[in-house]
Coordinates of C-alpha atoms and ligand atoms in Angstrom, one line a residue:
X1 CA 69.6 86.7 82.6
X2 CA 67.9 85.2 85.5
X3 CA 70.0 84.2 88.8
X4 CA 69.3 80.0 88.3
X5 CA 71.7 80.6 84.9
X6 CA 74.6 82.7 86.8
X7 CA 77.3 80.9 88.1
X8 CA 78.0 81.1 92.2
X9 CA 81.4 82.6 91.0
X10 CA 79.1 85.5 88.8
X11 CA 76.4 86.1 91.9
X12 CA 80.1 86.6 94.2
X13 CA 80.9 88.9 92.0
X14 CA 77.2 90.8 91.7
X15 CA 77.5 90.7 95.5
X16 CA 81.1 92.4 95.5
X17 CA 79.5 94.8 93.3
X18 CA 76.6 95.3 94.9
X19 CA 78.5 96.3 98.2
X20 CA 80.7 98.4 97.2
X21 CA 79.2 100.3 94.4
X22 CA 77.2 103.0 97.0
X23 CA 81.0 103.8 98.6
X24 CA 83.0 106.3 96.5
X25 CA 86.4 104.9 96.6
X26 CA 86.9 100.4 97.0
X27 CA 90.1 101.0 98.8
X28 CA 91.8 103.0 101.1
X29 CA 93.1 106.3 100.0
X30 CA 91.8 110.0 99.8
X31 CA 91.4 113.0 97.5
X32 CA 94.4 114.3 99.5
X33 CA 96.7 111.5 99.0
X34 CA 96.1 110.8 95.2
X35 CA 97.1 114.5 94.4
X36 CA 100.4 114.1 97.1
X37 CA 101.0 110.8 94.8
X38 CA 100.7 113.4 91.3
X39 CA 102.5 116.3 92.8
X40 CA 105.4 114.4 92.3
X41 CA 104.7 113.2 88.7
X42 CA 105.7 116.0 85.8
X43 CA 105.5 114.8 82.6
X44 CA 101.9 115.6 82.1
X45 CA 100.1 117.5 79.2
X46 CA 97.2 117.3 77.4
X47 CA 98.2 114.7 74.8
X48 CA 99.4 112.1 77.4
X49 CA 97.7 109.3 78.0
X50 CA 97.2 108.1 81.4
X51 CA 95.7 104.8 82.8
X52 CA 93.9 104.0 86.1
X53 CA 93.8 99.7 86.5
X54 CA 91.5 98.2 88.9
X55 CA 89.6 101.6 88.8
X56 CA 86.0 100.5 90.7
X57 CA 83.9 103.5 90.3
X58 CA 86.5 105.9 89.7
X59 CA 86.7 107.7 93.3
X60 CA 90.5 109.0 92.5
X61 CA 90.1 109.0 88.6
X62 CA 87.8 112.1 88.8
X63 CA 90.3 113.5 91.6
X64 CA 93.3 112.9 88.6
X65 CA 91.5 114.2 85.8
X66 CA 90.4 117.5 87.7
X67 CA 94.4 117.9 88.3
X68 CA 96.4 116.5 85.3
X69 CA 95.5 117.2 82.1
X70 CA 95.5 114.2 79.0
X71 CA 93.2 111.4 78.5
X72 CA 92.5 109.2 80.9
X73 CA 91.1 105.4 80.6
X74 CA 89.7 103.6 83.8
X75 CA 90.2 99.5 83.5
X76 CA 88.1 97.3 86.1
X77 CA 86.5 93.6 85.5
X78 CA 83.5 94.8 87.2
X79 CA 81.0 95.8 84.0
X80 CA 79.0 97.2 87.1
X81 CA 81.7 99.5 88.4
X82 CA 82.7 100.6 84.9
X83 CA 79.1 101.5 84.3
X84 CA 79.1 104.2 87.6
X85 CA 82.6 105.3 86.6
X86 CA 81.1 106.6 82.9
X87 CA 78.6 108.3 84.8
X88 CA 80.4 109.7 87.8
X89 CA 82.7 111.3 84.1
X90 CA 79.6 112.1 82.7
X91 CA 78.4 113.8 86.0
X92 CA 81.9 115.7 86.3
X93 CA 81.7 117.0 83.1
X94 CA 84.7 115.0 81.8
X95 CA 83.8 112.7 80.0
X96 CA 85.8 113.9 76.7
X97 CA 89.0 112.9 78.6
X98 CA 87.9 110.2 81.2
X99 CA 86.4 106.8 79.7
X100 CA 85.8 103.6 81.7
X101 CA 86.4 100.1 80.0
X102 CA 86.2 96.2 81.1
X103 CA 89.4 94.5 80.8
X104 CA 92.0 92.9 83.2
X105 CA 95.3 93.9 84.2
X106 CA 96.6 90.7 83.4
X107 CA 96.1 91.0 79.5
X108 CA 95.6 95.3 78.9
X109 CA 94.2 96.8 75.6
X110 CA 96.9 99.3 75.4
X111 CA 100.0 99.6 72.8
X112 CA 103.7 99.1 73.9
X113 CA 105.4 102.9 75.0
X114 CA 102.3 104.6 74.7
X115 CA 101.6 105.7 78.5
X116 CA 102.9 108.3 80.0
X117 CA 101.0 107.2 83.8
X118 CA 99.7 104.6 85.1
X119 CA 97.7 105.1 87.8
X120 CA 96.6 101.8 90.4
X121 CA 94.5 102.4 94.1
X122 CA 94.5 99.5 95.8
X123 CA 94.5 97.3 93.0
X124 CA 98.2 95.9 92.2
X125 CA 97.6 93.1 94.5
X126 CA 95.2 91.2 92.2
X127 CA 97.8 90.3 89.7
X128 CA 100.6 91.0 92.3
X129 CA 102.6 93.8 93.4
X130 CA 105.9 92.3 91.3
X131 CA 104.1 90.7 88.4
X132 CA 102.6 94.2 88.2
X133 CA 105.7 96.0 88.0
X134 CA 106.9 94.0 85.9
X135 CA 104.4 93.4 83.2
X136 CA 103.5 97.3 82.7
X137 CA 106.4 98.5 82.6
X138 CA 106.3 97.9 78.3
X139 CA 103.2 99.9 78.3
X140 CA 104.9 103.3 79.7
X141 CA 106.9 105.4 77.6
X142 CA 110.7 105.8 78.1
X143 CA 110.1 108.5 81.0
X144 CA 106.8 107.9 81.9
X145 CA 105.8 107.0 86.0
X146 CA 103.7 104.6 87.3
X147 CA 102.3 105.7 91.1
X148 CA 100.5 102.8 92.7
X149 CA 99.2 102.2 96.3
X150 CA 99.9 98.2 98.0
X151 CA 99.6 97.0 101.6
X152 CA 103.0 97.0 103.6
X153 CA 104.4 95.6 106.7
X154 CA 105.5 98.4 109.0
X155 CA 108.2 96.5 111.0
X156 CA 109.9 93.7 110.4
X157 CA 107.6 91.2 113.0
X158 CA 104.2 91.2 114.3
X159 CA 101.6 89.1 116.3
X160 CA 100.8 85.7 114.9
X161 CA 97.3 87.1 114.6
X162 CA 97.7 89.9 112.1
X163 CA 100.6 88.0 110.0
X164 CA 98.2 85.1 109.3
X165 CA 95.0 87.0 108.3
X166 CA 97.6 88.9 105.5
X167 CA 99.5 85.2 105.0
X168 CA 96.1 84.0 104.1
X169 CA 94.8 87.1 102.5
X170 CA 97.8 88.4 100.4
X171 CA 101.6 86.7 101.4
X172 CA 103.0 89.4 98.9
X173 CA 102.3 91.8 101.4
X174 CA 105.9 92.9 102.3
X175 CA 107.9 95.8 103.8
X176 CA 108.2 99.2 102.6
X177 CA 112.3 98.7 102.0
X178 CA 111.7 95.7 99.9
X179 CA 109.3 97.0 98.2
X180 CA 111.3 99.8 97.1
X181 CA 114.0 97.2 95.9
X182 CA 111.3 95.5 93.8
X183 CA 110.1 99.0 92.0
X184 CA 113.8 99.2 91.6
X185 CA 114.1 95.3 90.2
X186 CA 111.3 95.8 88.0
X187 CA 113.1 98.5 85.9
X188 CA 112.0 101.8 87.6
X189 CA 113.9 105.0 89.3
X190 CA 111.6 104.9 92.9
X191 CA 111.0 109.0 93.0
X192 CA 108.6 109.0 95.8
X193 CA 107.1 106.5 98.9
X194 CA 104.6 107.4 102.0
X195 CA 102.5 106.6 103.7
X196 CA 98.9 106.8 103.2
X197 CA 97.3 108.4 106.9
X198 CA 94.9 106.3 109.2
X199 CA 92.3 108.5 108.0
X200 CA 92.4 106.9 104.8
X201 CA 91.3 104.0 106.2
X202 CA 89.0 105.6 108.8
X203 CA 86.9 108.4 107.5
X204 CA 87.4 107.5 104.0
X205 CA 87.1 103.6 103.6
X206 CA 85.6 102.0 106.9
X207 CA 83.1 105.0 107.6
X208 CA 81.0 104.6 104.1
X209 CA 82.0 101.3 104.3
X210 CA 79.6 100.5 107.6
X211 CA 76.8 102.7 105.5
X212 CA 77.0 100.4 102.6
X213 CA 77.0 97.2 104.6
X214 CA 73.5 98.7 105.8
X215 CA 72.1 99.3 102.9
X216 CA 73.1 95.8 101.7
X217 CA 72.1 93.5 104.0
X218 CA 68.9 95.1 104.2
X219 CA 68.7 94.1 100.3
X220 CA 70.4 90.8 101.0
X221 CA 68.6 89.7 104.0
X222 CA 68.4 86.1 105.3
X223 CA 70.9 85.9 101.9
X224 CA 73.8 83.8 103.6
X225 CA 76.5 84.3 100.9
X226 CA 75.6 88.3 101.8
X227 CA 76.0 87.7 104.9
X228 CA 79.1 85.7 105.1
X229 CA 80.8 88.7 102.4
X230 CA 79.4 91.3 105.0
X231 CA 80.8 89.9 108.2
X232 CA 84.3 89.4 106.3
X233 CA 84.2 93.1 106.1
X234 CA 84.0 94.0 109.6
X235 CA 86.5 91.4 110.3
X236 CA 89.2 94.2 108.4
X237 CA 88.0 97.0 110.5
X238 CA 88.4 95.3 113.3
X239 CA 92.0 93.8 112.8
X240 CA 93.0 97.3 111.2
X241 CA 92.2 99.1 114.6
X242 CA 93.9 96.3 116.2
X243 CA 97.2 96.0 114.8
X244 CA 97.2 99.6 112.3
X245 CA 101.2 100.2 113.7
X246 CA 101.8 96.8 111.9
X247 CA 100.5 97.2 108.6
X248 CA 99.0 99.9 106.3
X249 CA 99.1 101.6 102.7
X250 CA 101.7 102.9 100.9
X251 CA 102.3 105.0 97.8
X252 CA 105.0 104.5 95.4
X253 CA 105.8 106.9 92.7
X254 CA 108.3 105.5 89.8
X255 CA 109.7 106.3 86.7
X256 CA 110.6 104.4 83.7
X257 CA 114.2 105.9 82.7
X258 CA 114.9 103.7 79.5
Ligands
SAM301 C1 90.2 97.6 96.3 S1 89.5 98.0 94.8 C2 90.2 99.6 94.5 C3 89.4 100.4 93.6 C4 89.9 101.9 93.3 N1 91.2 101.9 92.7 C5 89.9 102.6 94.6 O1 91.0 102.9 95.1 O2 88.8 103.0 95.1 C6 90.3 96.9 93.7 C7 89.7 97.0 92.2 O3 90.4 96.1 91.4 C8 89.4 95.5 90.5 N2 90.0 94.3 90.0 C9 90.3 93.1 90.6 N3 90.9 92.2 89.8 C10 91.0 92.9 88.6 C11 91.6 92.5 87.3 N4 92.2 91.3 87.2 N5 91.6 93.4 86.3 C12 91.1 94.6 86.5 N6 90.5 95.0 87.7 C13 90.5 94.2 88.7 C14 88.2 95.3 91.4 O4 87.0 95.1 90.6 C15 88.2 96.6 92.2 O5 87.5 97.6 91.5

């Protein structure tokens, strides 16, 4: 297909792509935090089936399936993500157990009770961290966990400056207490929350992140739609180092008791 027949909306998403397909992980997080989130998770055995939504290239996937055993399928509306996630499997060796698909986590391919995880990164937020909850719960088995990461406030006010970029960005964004209450509303026994370290956000997002936004606006340049995307970017590293006692990542490990 040539570029005068894709839609702005398509060439957005190309650009997304494009960004943030050199960078291991789309999110923050680490190696180290996504096996803290599993340590707490013990159901697992080689007939479960897991599920990572909103999985971009499959940074933590590979981290999980070199940990847990069972099968594991990646979901992501990027085709171009899926793509590198089949071949970082393919790379690791594991592709007998790790598979990437397109779909959305608004309407998933999978049956009713028939996961024992789901897995989510940095990802909830795009159909919400409630409606998230809410709407896989059917898809885990009585017993089964989900253990996903979201943005939380940190204390109960900030400075106008931070609470309007996140107001604008994501108003779900919400403390870590009444977050809990909504894993709880949502039908789940909270087993574990923390945390996720600055570094996550430091030496494993905004670092690559700066090499990637080299590589692409030397690509994209005199591109103004790249350019605009680019400079939104350092906009979040800024504001992070700015106001990081405000806001950050949490985990939240669950289980589905009925
Ligand atoms: C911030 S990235 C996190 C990626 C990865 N989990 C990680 O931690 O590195 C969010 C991901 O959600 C995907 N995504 C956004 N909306 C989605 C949807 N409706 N269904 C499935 N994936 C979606 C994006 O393509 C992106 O890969």
């Amino acid at each position: 297909m040539s570029n005068e027949n894709k839609t702005i909306h398509d060439f957005e998403l190309n650009l997304i792509c494009d960004f943030f397909s050199t960078m291991k992980r789309q999110g923050p997080g680490s190696p180290e935090v996504t096996l803290k989130a599993l340590s707490f998770i013990d159901n697992l055995t080689d007939k479960s089936l897991i599920a990572d939504l909103g999985c971009g290239t499959g940074g933590q996937t590979m981290v999980l399936a070199e940990h847990a055993p069972g099968k594991i399928t990646g979901l992501d509306f990027l085709p171009g993500f899926v793509d590198i996630f089949n071949r970082n499997a393919r790379q690791a060796a594991l592709q007998d157990r790790v598979k990437g698909i397109v779909g959305s986590m608004d309407n998933l391919p999978f049956q009713e009770g028939e996961l024992d995880l789901i897995w989510s990164e940095g990802a909830i937020y795009n159909i919400g961290f409630e409606r998230g909850l809410n709407e896989w719960r059917k898809y885990l088995k009585p017993g089964g966990y989900i253990a996903v990461s979201e943005s939380s406030w940190f204390t109960d006010e900030r400075p106008a400056e931070i609470n309007d970029y996140w107001m604008d960005a994501y108003p779900e964004i919400d403390t870590i207490p009444n977050q809990v209450a909504k894993v709880h509303g949502a039908g789940y026994l909270p087993v574990a929350t923390f945390v996720l370290p600055e570094n996550c956000w430091t030496e494993h997002y905004f670092i690559p992140k700066r090499a990637a936004q080299e590589v692409f606006l030397s690509k994209y340049a005199g591109n103004k739609i790249a350019e605009e995307f680019s400079a939104l970017q350092a906009d979040e590293e800024e504001l992070y180092g700015k106001y990081k006692r405000f806001y950050g990542y949490t985990f939240f490990i669950a289980k589905r008791v009925d």
